[in-house]
Coordinates of C-alpha atoms (C1' of nucleotides) in Angstrom, one line a residue:
Chain A
M191 CA 8.0 200.0 7.4
P192 CA 10.9 201.6 9.1
T193 CA 10.8 200.8 12.6
R194 CA 8.8 197.4 13.2
A195 CA 11.6 195.4 14.2
N196 CA 9.8 194.0 17.2
G197 CA 6.9 193.0 15.4
M198 CA 4.1 195.0 16.7
S199 CA 2.0 197.7 14.7
P200 CA 2.0 201.2 15.2
A201 CA -1.1 200.8 17.0
A202 CA 0.0 198.3 19.2
I203 CA 2.9 200.0 20.2
T204 CA 1.4 203.3 20.8
A205 CA -1.4 201.6 22.4
A206 CA -0.5 202.9 26.4
V207 CA -0.6 206.9 24.7
F208 CA -3.7 206.4 23.1
K209 CA -5.4 205.1 26.3
R210 CA -4.1 207.6 28.2
L211 CA -4.9 210.5 26.3
D212 CA -8.4 209.1 25.5
A213 CA -9.3 208.6 29.2
L214 CA -8.7 212.2 29.7
K215 CA -10.9 212.9 26.7
P216 CA -11.8 211.2 24.1
L217 CA -9.4 211.3 21.0
S218 CA -10.9 212.9 17.6
L219 CA -9.9 210.6 14.7
G220 CA -7.5 213.1 13.4
Q221 CA -5.7 212.9 17.0
A222 CA -5.8 209.4 16.9
K223 CA -3.8 209.2 13.6
R224 CA -1.3 211.3 15.0
I225 CA -0.5 209.5 17.9
E226 CA -0.6 206.2 15.9
S227 CA 2.3 208.3 13.8
L228 CA 4.3 208.2 16.8
G229 CA 5.0 204.3 16.3
E230 CA 7.0 205.2 13.4
R231 CA 10.2 207.1 15.2
L232 CA 11.1 204.9 18.1
E233 CA 13.6 205.7 20.3
A234 CA 15.2 203.0 23.1
A235 CA 17.2 203.6 25.9
P236 CA 18.7 201.2 28.7
P237 CA 18.3 201.1 32.3
G238 CA 20.0 204.4 33.8
A239 CA 19.9 206.6 30.7
T240 CA 19.2 210.0 31.4
L241 CA 16.2 210.6 29.4
Q242 CA 16.0 214.5 30.1
S243 CA 18.4 216.3 32.7
D244 CA 18.4 219.4 34.6
G245 CA 17.5 222.5 32.8
D246 CA 17.1 220.7 29.3
G247 CA 13.4 221.5 28.4
R248 CA 12.3 219.2 25.3
A249 CA 10.7 221.6 23.1
R250 CA 8.9 218.6 21.8
P251 CA 6.4 215.8 23.7
T252 CA 8.2 212.7 24.4
F253 CA 6.3 210.0 25.3
I254 CA 7.3 206.6 27.1
L255 CA 5.9 203.8 24.8
S256 CA 7.1 200.9 27.0
G257 CA 9.1 200.6 30.2
W258 CA 9.1 202.6 33.1
A259 CA 11.2 206.0 34.1
C260 CA 11.3 208.3 36.9
R261 CA 11.5 212.2 37.4
Q262 CA 14.1 212.6 40.6
R263 CA 16.6 215.4 42.0
L264 CA 19.7 214.1 43.6
L265 CA 21.2 216.2 46.6
P266 CA 24.7 217.2 46.8
D267 CA 25.5 214.3 49.2
G268 CA 23.9 211.7 47.3
R269 CA 20.5 211.7 48.9
R270 CA 17.9 211.1 46.0
Q271 CA 14.4 211.9 45.8
I272 CA 11.9 210.7 43.2
F273 CA 9.3 212.7 42.3
S274 CA 7.1 210.5 40.1
I275 CA 7.4 207.1 38.4
L276 CA 6.8 207.5 34.7
I277 CA 4.8 204.4 33.2
P278 CA 4.0 203.7 29.4
G279 CA 1.8 206.8 28.1
D280 CA 3.4 209.3 30.4
A281 CA 5.2 212.2 28.8
V282 CA 8.5 212.7 29.7
G283 CA 9.6 216.3 30.7
F284 CA 7.0 218.8 32.0
C285 CA 5.2 219.4 28.5
L286 CA 3.5 222.6 29.9
H287 CA 7.0 224.2 30.9
P288 CA 9.4 224.3 28.0
S289 CA 12.2 224.9 30.4
P290 CA 12.0 224.1 34.0
M291 CA 12.8 226.7 36.6
S292 CA 13.9 223.8 39.1
S293 CA 16.4 221.4 38.6
A294 CA 15.0 217.6 38.1
S295 CA 15.4 215.2 35.6
A296 CA 14.3 211.8 34.1
V297 CA 16.2 208.7 34.1
A298 CA 15.2 205.4 32.7
L299 CA 14.6 202.6 35.6
T300 CA 14.2 199.7 32.6
K301 CA 14.5 199.4 29.0
I302 CA 12.8 202.0 27.5
V303 CA 11.2 203.0 23.9
L304 CA 10.5 206.6 23.6
A305 CA 8.7 208.5 20.7
T306 CA 8.8 212.1 19.9
F307 CA 6.0 214.1 17.7
E308 CA 7.3 215.4 14.5
A309 CA 7.0 219.0 13.6
P310 CA 3.7 220.5 14.9
S311 CA 1.9 219.9 11.2
Y312 CA -1.9 221.2 12.0
G313 CA -3.7 218.4 10.0
S314 CA -7.3 218.2 11.0
S315 CA -8.4 218.9 14.3
S316 CA -7.1 221.3 16.6
S317 CA -8.7 225.0 16.4
A318 CA -5.6 226.3 18.1
P319 CA -2.9 228.6 16.5
L320 CA 0.9 228.2 17.0
S321 CA 1.4 230.9 19.2
N322 CA 0.1 229.5 22.5
G323 CA 3.6 227.8 23.8
P324 CA 3.9 224.2 23.4
S325 CA 1.2 222.8 25.4
D326 CA -1.0 223.7 22.2
A327 CA 1.4 222.8 19.6
W328 CA 1.0 219.4 18.5
G329 CA -2.7 219.2 18.4
F330 CA -3.6 218.0 21.5
P331 CA -3.9 221.6 23.8
E332 CA -7.0 219.9 25.9
H333 CA -5.4 216.5 26.3
M334 CA -2.1 218.5 27.6
R335 CA -4.0 220.3 29.7
L336 CA -5.8 217.8 31.5
S337 CA -2.6 215.7 31.8
A338 CA -0.9 218.5 33.5
C339 CA -4.0 218.5 35.9
L340 CA -3.6 215.2 36.5
E341 CA 0.0 215.2 37.1
E342 CA -0.3 218.0 39.8
G343 CA -3.0 215.9 41.5
L344 CA -0.4 213.0 41.8
L345 CA 2.5 215.6 43.2
L346 CA -0.2 216.4 45.7
D347 CA -0.7 213.2 46.7
H348 CA 3.0 212.4 46.9
I349 CA 3.0 215.7 49.4
V350 CA 0.7 214.1 51.7
R351 CA 2.2 210.9 51.5
L352 CA 5.6 212.2 52.4
G353 CA 4.8 214.6 55.1
R354 CA 2.0 213.0 56.8
Q355 CA 1.6 209.3 56.7
T356 CA 3.4 206.3 57.9
A357 CA 5.8 204.1 56.2
Y358 CA 2.9 201.6 55.7
E359 CA 0.4 204.0 54.8
R360 CA 2.4 205.3 52.0
T361 CA 3.6 202.2 50.8
A362 CA 0.0 201.3 50.2
H363 CA -0.8 204.4 49.0
L364 CA 1.8 204.0 46.0
L365 CA 0.6 200.7 45.2
L366 CA -2.9 201.7 44.7
E367 CA -1.7 204.7 42.8
L368 CA 0.3 202.4 40.4
H369 CA -2.6 200.0 40.2
W370 CA -4.7 202.8 39.2
R371 CA -2.6 204.1 36.6
L372 CA -1.6 200.8 35.0
A373 CA -5.3 200.0 34.6
L374 CA -6.1 203.1 33.1
I375 CA -3.2 202.2 30.1
G376 CA -4.7 198.4 30.2
Q377 CA -1.3 197.1 32.0
A378 CA -3.2 195.8 35.3
G379 CA -5.9 193.2 36.4
E380 CA -8.2 193.8 38.6
R381 CA -5.9 193.0 41.4
R382 CA -2.5 192.5 40.1
F383 CA 0.1 194.1 38.1
T384 CA 3.5 194.3 37.1
M385 CA 6.1 196.7 39.0
P386 CA 9.5 196.2 37.6
L387 CA 10.8 198.7 40.4
T388 CA 13.8 197.5 43.0
Q389 CA 13.2 198.4 46.7
E390 CA 15.8 200.9 46.6
V391 CA 13.9 203.1 44.0
L392 CA 10.5 202.4 46.0
A393 CA 12.7 203.7 49.0
D394 CA 13.6 206.7 47.0
V395 CA 10.1 207.5 46.0
L396 CA 8.5 207.0 49.4
G397 CA 11.4 208.9 51.4
L398 CA 12.5 205.8 53.1
S399 CA 15.6 203.7 53.6
I400 CA 15.7 200.5 51.8
V401 CA 15.8 198.4 54.9
H402 CA 12.5 200.1 55.9
V403 CA 10.9 199.4 52.6
N404 CA 11.6 196.0 52.7
R405 CA 10.2 195.4 56.2
T406 CA 6.9 197.5 55.4
L407 CA 6.5 195.5 52.6
Q408 CA 6.8 192.2 54.8
Q409 CA 4.4 193.7 57.1
L410 CA 2.0 194.2 54.5
R411 CA 2.5 190.9 53.3
R412 CA 2.1 189.1 56.8
D413 CA -1.6 191.1 56.9
R414 CA -2.7 189.5 53.8
L415 CA -2.9 192.8 52.3
I416 CA -0.8 192.2 49.3
E417 CA 1.5 189.6 47.5
L418 CA 4.7 190.6 45.9
S419 CA 7.3 188.3 44.6
G420 CA 9.7 189.9 42.2
A421 CA 8.1 192.6 40.1
H422 CA 4.6 190.5 40.5
V423 CA 2.2 192.4 42.7
V424 CA -1.4 191.2 43.7
M425 CA -3.7 193.6 45.8
L426 CA -5.0 190.7 48.2
D427 CA -7.7 193.2 50.1
L428 CA -8.3 196.4 47.5
P429 CA -10.8 197.8 50.3
R430 CA -8.8 197.5 53.1
L431 CA -5.7 199.0 51.3
T432 CA -7.9 201.7 50.3
V433 CA -9.0 202.7 53.6
I434 CA -5.7 202.5 55.2
A435 CA -3.9 204.6 52.7
D436 CA -7.0 207.2 52.5
Y437 CA -6.7 206.8 48.7
Q438 CA -8.7 208.6 46.6
P439 CA -8.4 207.9 42.9
P440 CA -7.9 210.9 40.6
V441 CA -11.6 211.9 38.9
L442 CA -11.2 212.0 35.4
T443 CA -14.2 213.9 34.6
P444 CA -14.6 216.7 37.0
G445 CA -17.2 218.7 35.2
T446 CA -19.8 215.9 35.9
Chain L
M141 CA -14.1 255.3 43.5
P142 CA -16.1 252.6 44.6
T143 CA -13.4 250.1 47.0
R144 CA -10.7 252.4 48.1
A145 CA -12.1 252.6 51.9
N146 CA -8.4 251.7 52.9
G147 CA -7.0 254.6 51.3
M148 CA -4.6 253.0 48.6
S149 CA -4.7 253.5 45.2
P150 CA -5.3 250.6 42.9
A151 CA -1.7 250.3 41.5
A152 CA -0.7 250.5 45.2
I153 CA -3.2 247.6 46.3
T154 CA -2.5 245.5 43.1
A155 CA 1.4 246.1 43.4
A156 CA 2.1 242.4 44.5
V157 CA 0.4 240.9 41.5
F158 CA 2.0 243.1 39.3
K159 CA 5.3 242.6 40.7
R160 CA 5.1 238.8 40.5
L161 CA 3.9 238.8 37.2
D162 CA 6.4 241.3 35.7
A163 CA 9.1 239.3 37.3
L164 CA 7.9 236.2 35.2
K165 CA 7.7 238.1 32.0
P166 CA 7.7 242.0 31.6
L167 CA 3.8 243.1 31.2
S168 CA 2.8 245.2 28.2
L169 CA 1.0 248.4 28.9
G170 CA -2.6 247.0 28.3
Q171 CA -1.7 244.0 30.9
A172 CA -0.5 246.6 33.2
K173 CA -3.9 248.5 33.0
R174 CA -5.8 245.0 33.3
I175 CA -4.0 244.2 36.5
E176 CA -4.8 247.7 38.0
S177 CA -8.3 247.2 37.3
L178 CA -8.3 244.6 40.0
G179 CA -8.1 246.8 42.4
E180 CA -11.5 248.1 41.5
R181 CA -13.5 244.5 42.6
L182 CA -12.1 243.6 46.3
E183 CA -13.1 240.9 48.1
A184 CA -12.1 240.3 51.9
A185 CA -12.0 237.1 54.1
P186 CA -11.2 236.6 57.6
P187 CA -8.4 234.1 59.0
G188 CA -9.6 230.7 58.9
A189 CA -12.2 231.5 55.8
T190 CA -12.0 228.8 53.2
L191 CA -11.2 230.7 49.8
Q192 CA -11.9 227.4 47.8
S193 CA -13.2 224.1 48.6
D194 CA -12.3 220.8 47.0
G195 CA -13.6 220.3 43.6
D196 CA -14.3 224.0 43.2
G197 CA -12.5 225.5 40.4
R198 CA -12.7 228.9 40.2
A199 CA -13.6 229.6 36.7
R200 CA -11.5 232.9 36.7
P201 CA -8.4 233.6 38.3
T202 CA -8.5 235.3 41.9
F203 CA -5.3 236.7 43.0
I204 CA -4.3 237.5 46.7
L205 CA -3.7 241.3 47.1
S206 CA -2.6 241.2 50.9
G207 CA -2.5 238.5 53.8
W208 CA -1.4 235.1 53.5
A209 CA -3.3 231.5 52.7
C210 CA -2.4 228.0 52.2
R211 CA -3.6 225.0 50.1
Q212 CA -3.9 222.2 52.4
R213 CA -5.6 218.6 52.5
L214 CA -7.0 217.0 55.5
L215 CA -6.8 213.4 56.2
P216 CA -9.8 211.5 57.8
D217 CA -8.5 211.4 61.3
G218 CA -7.5 215.2 61.3
R219 CA -3.7 215.1 60.3
R220 CA -3.4 218.0 57.7
Q221 CA -0.7 218.5 54.8
I222 CA -0.1 222.0 53.5
F223 CA 1.0 222.1 49.8
S224 CA 2.0 225.6 49.7
I225 CA 2.0 228.9 51.5
L226 CA 0.2 231.7 49.5
I227 CA 1.2 234.8 49.8
P228 CA 0.4 238.2 47.6
G229 CA 0.5 238.3 44.2
D230 CA -0.3 234.7 44.2
A231 CA -3.3 233.1 42.7
V232 CA -5.9 231.2 44.5
G233 CA -6.8 228.0 42.8
F234 CA -5.1 226.2 40.1
C235 CA -5.6 228.4 37.0
L236 CA -4.3 226.1 34.8
H237 CA -6.8 223.7 35.9
P238 CA -10.5 224.7 35.9
S239 CA -11.4 221.5 38.1
P240 CA -8.9 219.9 40.2
M241 CA -8.7 215.9 40.2
S242 CA -7.7 216.0 43.5
S243 CA -9.0 217.2 46.5
A244 CA -7.4 220.2 47.9
S245 CA -9.0 223.5 49.5
A246 CA -7.3 227.1 50.2
V247 CA -7.7 228.6 53.6
A248 CA -6.9 232.0 54.8
L249 CA -4.1 232.1 57.4
T250 CA -4.7 235.8 58.2
K251 CA -6.9 238.3 57.2
I252 CA -6.9 238.6 53.1
V253 CA -8.1 240.7 50.3
L254 CA -8.5 239.1 47.0
A255 CA -9.4 240.4 43.8
T256 CA -11.3 238.5 40.6
F257 CA -10.7 239.4 36.8
E258 CA -14.1 240.4 35.2
A259 CA -15.0 238.6 32.0
P260 CA -12.3 237.9 29.9
S261 CA -12.3 241.4 27.7
Y262 CA -9.9 241.4 24.8
G263 CA -8.5 244.8 25.1
S264 CA -5.5 245.5 23.6
S265 CA -2.8 243.0 24.1
S266 CA -3.3 239.1 23.7
S267 CA -2.8 237.4 20.8
A268 CA -4.9 234.4 21.8
P269 CA -8.3 233.3 21.0
L270 CA -10.8 232.3 23.3
S271 CA -10.7 228.6 22.6
N272 CA -7.4 227.9 24.6
G273 CA -9.0 227.0 27.9
P274 CA -8.6 229.1 31.4
S275 CA -5.0 229.7 30.9
D276 CA -5.1 231.7 28.2
A277 CA -8.7 233.1 28.9
W278 CA -7.5 236.6 31.0
G279 CA -4.8 238.2 28.6
F280 CA -1.8 236.8 30.5
P281 CA -1.5 233.1 28.6
E282 CA 2.2 233.4 28.8
H283 CA 2.1 234.4 32.2
M284 CA 0.0 232.1 33.5
R285 CA 2.4 229.3 31.9
L286 CA 5.3 230.7 33.5
S287 CA 3.4 230.8 36.7
A288 CA 2.3 227.2 36.6
C289 CA 5.8 226.3 36.1
L290 CA 7.3 228.2 38.9
E291 CA 4.6 226.6 41.2
E292 CA 5.4 223.3 40.0
G293 CA 9.2 223.8 40.9
L294 CA 7.9 225.0 44.3
L295 CA 6.0 221.6 44.6
L296 CA 8.9 219.7 43.7
D297 CA 11.4 221.6 46.2
H298 CA 8.7 220.5 49.0
I299 CA 8.8 217.3 47.8
V300 CA 12.6 216.8 48.5
R301 CA 12.1 218.7 51.8
L302 CA 9.6 216.2 52.9
G303 CA 11.0 213.0 51.6
R304 CA 14.8 213.6 51.8
Q305 CA 15.7 216.5 54.5
T306 CA 15.8 216.7 58.0
A307 CA 13.9 219.0 60.1
Y308 CA 16.6 221.6 60.3
E309 CA 17.3 221.3 56.7
R310 CA 13.6 221.7 55.8
T311 CA 13.0 224.4 58.2
A312 CA 15.8 226.7 56.6
H313 CA 14.6 225.6 53.1
L314 CA 11.1 227.0 53.8
L315 CA 12.4 230.4 55.1
L316 CA 15.0 230.5 52.2
E317 CA 12.0 230.1 50.0
L318 CA 9.6 232.4 51.6
H319 CA 12.2 235.0 51.8
W320 CA 12.9 234.6 47.9
R321 CA 9.3 234.9 47.1
L322 CA 8.6 238.0 49.4
A323 CA 11.6 239.8 47.8
L324 CA 10.1 239.1 44.4
I325 CA 7.1 241.3 45.4
G326 CA 8.9 243.9 47.2
Q327 CA 7.9 242.5 50.7
A328 CA 10.9 241.4 52.1
G329 CA 14.5 243.4 52.7
E330 CA 17.8 241.9 51.9
R331 CA 17.9 239.7 55.3
R332 CA 14.3 240.4 56.7
F333 CA 10.9 239.7 56.6
T334 CA 7.5 239.6 58.1
M335 CA 5.9 235.9 58.4
P336 CA 2.8 235.8 60.0
L337 CA 2.5 232.1 60.8
T338 CA 2.1 229.9 63.6
Q339 CA 4.4 227.4 64.5
E340 CA 1.4 224.9 64.1
V341 CA 1.3 225.9 60.3
L342 CA 4.8 225.6 59.8
A343 CA 4.5 222.2 61.3
D344 CA 1.8 221.1 58.7
V345 CA 3.9 222.7 56.0
L346 CA 6.8 220.6 57.0
G347 CA 5.5 217.7 58.0
L348 CA 6.4 217.8 61.7
S349 CA 5.1 218.4 64.8
I350 CA 4.4 221.6 66.6
V351 CA 6.9 220.7 69.5
H352 CA 9.8 219.6 66.9
V353 CA 9.2 222.9 65.1
N354 CA 9.9 225.0 67.8
R355 CA 12.9 222.8 69.0
T356 CA 14.2 223.4 65.2
L357 CA 13.8 227.1 65.4
Q358 CA 15.5 227.1 68.8
Q359 CA 18.5 225.2 67.0
L360 CA 18.5 227.8 64.0
R361 CA 18.5 230.4 66.7
R362 CA 21.3 229.2 68.7
D363 CA 23.2 228.4 65.6
R364 CA 23.0 231.9 64.9
L365 CA 21.7 231.3 61.5
I366 CA 18.2 233.4 62.4
E367 CA 16.3 235.7 64.5
L368 CA 12.8 235.2 64.9
S369 CA 10.2 237.1 67.3
G370 CA 6.7 236.8 66.6
A371 CA 6.3 237.6 63.1
H372 CA 9.5 239.2 62.5
V373 CA 12.2 237.0 60.7
V374 CA 15.9 237.9 60.2
M375 CA 18.0 235.5 58.0
L376 CA 21.6 236.2 59.8
D377 CA 23.7 234.0 57.6
L378 CA 21.8 233.5 54.2
P379 CA 25.0 231.9 52.4
R380 CA 25.0 229.4 55.3
L381 CA 21.7 228.7 55.4
T382 CA 21.3 228.4 51.6
V383 CA 24.5 225.4 51.8
I384 CA 22.5 224.0 54.9
A385 CA 19.4 223.7 53.1
D386 CA 20.7 223.1 49.5
Y387 CA 18.7 226.0 48.2
Q388 CA 18.5 226.7 44.7
P389 CA 16.2 229.6 43.9
P390 CA 14.0 229.2 41.1
V391 CA 15.3 230.3 37.4
L392 CA 13.0 233.0 36.2
T393 CA 14.5 233.3 32.7
P394 CA 15.2 229.7 31.6
G395 CA 16.0 230.6 28.4
T396 CA 19.0 232.8 28.8
Chain N
dC191 C1' 30.1 178.2 38.8
dG192 C1' 31.9 182.0 41.0
dC193 C1' 30.1 187.5 40.9
dT194 C1' 27.1 190.9 41.5
dA195 C1' 22.5 192.9 42.6
dG196 C1' 18.9 192.7 44.9
dC197 C1' 16.5 191.0 49.0
dT198 C1' 15.9 189.6 54.1
dT199 C1' 17.1 189.9 59.0
dG200 C1' 18.7 191.4 63.4
dA201 C1' 20.7 194.6 66.7
dC202 C1' 21.2 198.9 68.2
dA203 C1' 21.0 204.2 67.4
dC204 C1' 18.6 208.4 66.9
dA205 C1' 15.3 211.9 64.8
dG206 C1' 11.2 213.1 65.7
dG207 C1' 6.6 212.3 68.2
dT208 C1' 3.8 212.4 72.4
dC209 C1' 2.4 214.0 76.8
dA210 C1' 2.1 217.2 80.0
dA211 C1' 2.9 221.7 82.1
dA212 C1' 4.1 226.2 82.6
dG213 C1' 5.0 230.6 80.8
dG214 C1' 4.0 234.8 77.9
dC215 C1' 0.6 237.8 75.3
dT216 C1' -3.5 239.9 73.8
dG217 C1' -7.9 241.3 73.7
dT218 C1' -11.8 242.0 75.9
dG219 C1' -15.3 242.9 79.2
dG220 C1' -16.3 243.7 84.0
Chain H
dC263 C1' -7.5 249.1 84.6
dC264 C1' -7.6 245.0 85.9
dA265 C1' -8.3 240.2 85.5
dC266 C1' -9.8 236.5 83.2
dA267 C1' -9.5 233.4 78.8
dG268 C1' -7.3 231.7 74.8
dC269 C1' -4.0 231.1 72.0
dC270 C1' 0.5 230.5 71.2
dT271 C1' 5.3 229.6 72.6
dT272 C1' 8.7 227.2 75.2
dT273 C1' 10.6 223.2 78.2
dG274 C1' 11.4 218.3 80.0
dA275 C1' 10.5 213.3 79.9
dC276 C1' 9.8 209.7 77.6
dC277 C1' 8.6 206.8 73.8
dT278 C1' 8.6 204.9 68.9
dG279 C1' 9.0 205.1 64.0
dT280 C1' 12.7 204.8 60.9
dG281 C1' 17.8 204.9 59.9
dT282 C1' 22.4 202.7 60.3
dC283 C1' 25.2 198.9 60.2
dA284 C1' 26.5 194.4 59.4
dA285 C1' 25.7 189.9 57.8
dG286 C1' 23.8 186.2 55.1
dC287 C1' 20.8 184.6 51.6
dT288 C1' 19.2 184.0 46.6
dA289 C1' 19.0 184.2 41.7
dG290 C1' 20.3 185.4 37.4
dC291 C1' 24.3 185.7 34.3
dG292 C1' 28.4 186.3 32.3

DNA sequence: CGCTAGCTTGACACAGGTCAAAGGCTGTGG
DNA sequence: CCACAGCCTTTGACCTGTGTCAAGCTAGCG
């Protein structure tokens, strides 16, 4: 039993990855086993660690098992824009894209545990051959496609937030997105969740200044829409927040 | 010779598609032939036409042969955000993603000519089987992957523009992007190109008001960085523009 | 128990939005 | 061939959302 120092079983450690992929498309038994095997080769990183720098495309998919991270780009003068927040269950690096054409890096925002797949052994499930690029190479071709699809949707939402929504709307929208994504991996209650982000990080996600993020959060509190103390968030009025932000959760089963 | 009313040969009509894909990765002879065959089944659309509405994922890849379009989302109160400008050679709809999880539509900005692939006949080139989802289904699996990669990079650039750049920087950045993309398909000179976009469209791309787009363009003119009259753009000082916008063109050959 | 990182608040500045009006340009129909 | 209509661009005056600067405050931590 190599890496069980923290006392969790492999299944518990990899629960987030399992839930996320299974929600995209039910996993076969063989796939579930493969995911569980992730729990055997862990890797830790402290806050601030660079998980992936610019052009460095990871050949294999790396998943976040616990902790939060982000994808970001820095401008020459120090401005920072965060493209997306990564939570447990998310893949680090753009698995469809072995080497990004555009500079972006991934950075840990908290203490983090990662896991990478072993060599692409074709055990039981996939009908895919080796030749089809990284998206197919680990026994989850369909899941990785759906995952890329979901991520593109999140990027589009982000563009709308930044381009056409006010600070107030943006903030509400981001909170709703995080709440939805955390619920997907079983880490959010009906109305509450834990968000280990500083206001500086929120500012760099939302394209605002720290000070204005603070004021906007105050306003949301005064309007009795959220409660927020430390990392603890309560969505007091989901219906109203949803309308304000024009939030539309991703549709996981587009076919139906 | 069915659709040759406009007097162009299939090869000429499909030149943009060919150049774009060939730039991503050299095309085999069989692939080139497949592309040329696109020229046999054309479809036209007037400005303003909806090429793809919300959840409607096109099962087959559709390419723009001539004319410009955009991908966009409308907010309930009428605000509009454009995600990307589509030019000849670009695919309409997210070919990796048969049915988007997130609402977005594609709209023609000018008169447009489209072409869609026939049934996925596996003629000569691909080693891919049928089973791997739409990205592989037409004989260009690798090209579609690289194309998705390029597009993701463009979305990331767009996020930085909207989140962290000033109106002046944003506008310069967008012009540089369009210039680069048009050059890729052989539709831009060293310094000049044609941009059939109204200032209203630019505003909805850049997340600005029409009036401010106008003022910003004036400023760029006054600073002797661009010339612009009607649809005709001249980049007077590419080096300076590149620095101002922190523009980094996509790297098409990430491996090398 | 002092330090540092993060949060909060106020005063003020400025980028960019809004409103309003006037000029082009182009196409169309009389 | 002119006149009108409509769309696009341009400009000015003014307003406001958000940024900047500066200063306390709080709380966890060495």
